[in-house]
Coordinates of C-alpha atoms in Angstrom, one line a residue:
M205 CA 15.7 5.3 22.0
R206 CA 15.8 1.5 21.2
A207 CA 14.9 -0.2 18.2
S208 CA 12.5 -1.6 20.6
D209 CA 10.7 0.6 22.0
L210 CA 9.6 1.0 17.6
I211 CA 9.4 -2.1 16.5
G212 CA 5.0 -3.3 17.2
R213 CA 4.3 0.6 17.0
R214 CA 1.5 1.9 15.4
V215 CA 1.9 4.8 12.9
H216 CA -0.8 6.9 11.2
L217 CA 0.9 8.9 7.9
P218 CA -0.5 11.5 6.0
D219 CA -2.2 9.7 4.0
G220 CA -4.3 7.7 5.6
F221 CA -2.5 4.2 6.2
T222 CA -2.2 2.8 9.6
G223 CA 0.1 0.5 10.6
K224 CA 2.3 -1.1 12.7
V225 CA 6.8 -0.9 12.1
A226 CA 7.6 -3.7 11.4
D227 CA 11.8 -3.3 11.3
L228 CA 13.7 0.2 11.3
E229 CA 16.1 1.0 8.6
V230 CA 19.2 3.3 9.5
E231 CA 21.7 5.1 8.7
G232 CA 24.9 5.3 11.7
T233 CA 23.4 5.7 14.5
E234 CA 20.0 7.8 12.6
V235 CA 16.4 5.9 11.5
V236 CA 16.1 7.5 8.1
A237 CA 12.7 4.9 7.7
L238 CA 10.7 2.8 8.6
I239 CA 9.2 -0.5 7.0
V240 CA 5.4 -0.9 8.2
V241 CA 2.7 -3.0 7.8
R242 CA -1.1 -2.9 7.8
G243 CA -2.0 -6.2 9.0
A244 CA -0.9 -9.1 10.5
W245 CA 3.4 -9.9 10.3
G246 CA 6.5 -11.5 10.2
R247 CA 10.0 -10.9 9.4
L248 CA 11.3 -13.6 7.0
L249 CA 15.3 -12.7 7.1
G250 CA 15.2 -9.1 5.8
Y251 CA 12.7 -11.3 3.1
E252 CA 9.9 -7.9 3.5
R253 CA 12.7 -5.7 2.2
D254 CA 12.3 -5.4 -2.2
T255 CA 15.2 -5.6 -2.3
V256 CA 16.8 -9.3 -0.4
R257 CA 16.5 -11.8 -3.8
D258 CA 17.1 -15.8 -3.7
P259 CA 16.2 -18.0 -3.2
W260 CA 13.1 -17.9 -5.2
I261 CA 10.5 -20.1 -3.8
L262 CA 10.6 -17.7 -0.1
E263 CA 11.0 -14.1 -2.5
T264 CA 7.6 -16.1 -3.7
A265 CA 5.7 -16.0 -0.5
A266 CA 7.5 -13.6 0.9
R267 CA 6.7 -10.9 -1.7
A268 CA 3.1 -12.7 -1.6
V269 CA 2.2 -12.6 1.9
L270 CA 4.8 -10.3 3.4
R271 CA 5.0 -7.3 1.3
R272 CA 1.2 -6.6 0.3
D273 CA 0.7 -4.8 2.9
S274 CA 4.5 -2.8 3.8
R275 CA 5.3 0.5 2.9
R276 CA 8.2 1.8 3.4
V277 CA 8.1 5.2 5.6
A278 CA 11.0 8.8 6.1
W279 CA 11.3 8.5 9.4
S280 CA 9.9 12.1 9.3
D281 CA 6.3 11.2 7.7
A282 CA 5.8 8.9 10.8
R283 CA 3.2 9.7 13.6
F284 CA 3.0 7.3 16.6
E285 CA -0.1 6.7 18.6
P286 CA 0.3 7.6 22.2

């Protein structure tokens, strides 16, 4: 499976949250987690992740726009739409 096969796919979580895959977290050759967002999404040089910092203006914009409806989801918890 390729990353492009997963990015943009709809995912349902056990707690009822539904969204689209915006990014993947990979360790070695294994996908360990997904970044799932509820609404419109975009990628901004990794600023959708909490671990990316500085410059402050991009960090502030990312926090306000990209992270508000995003979740990190363990691979095993994701249920994809067919």
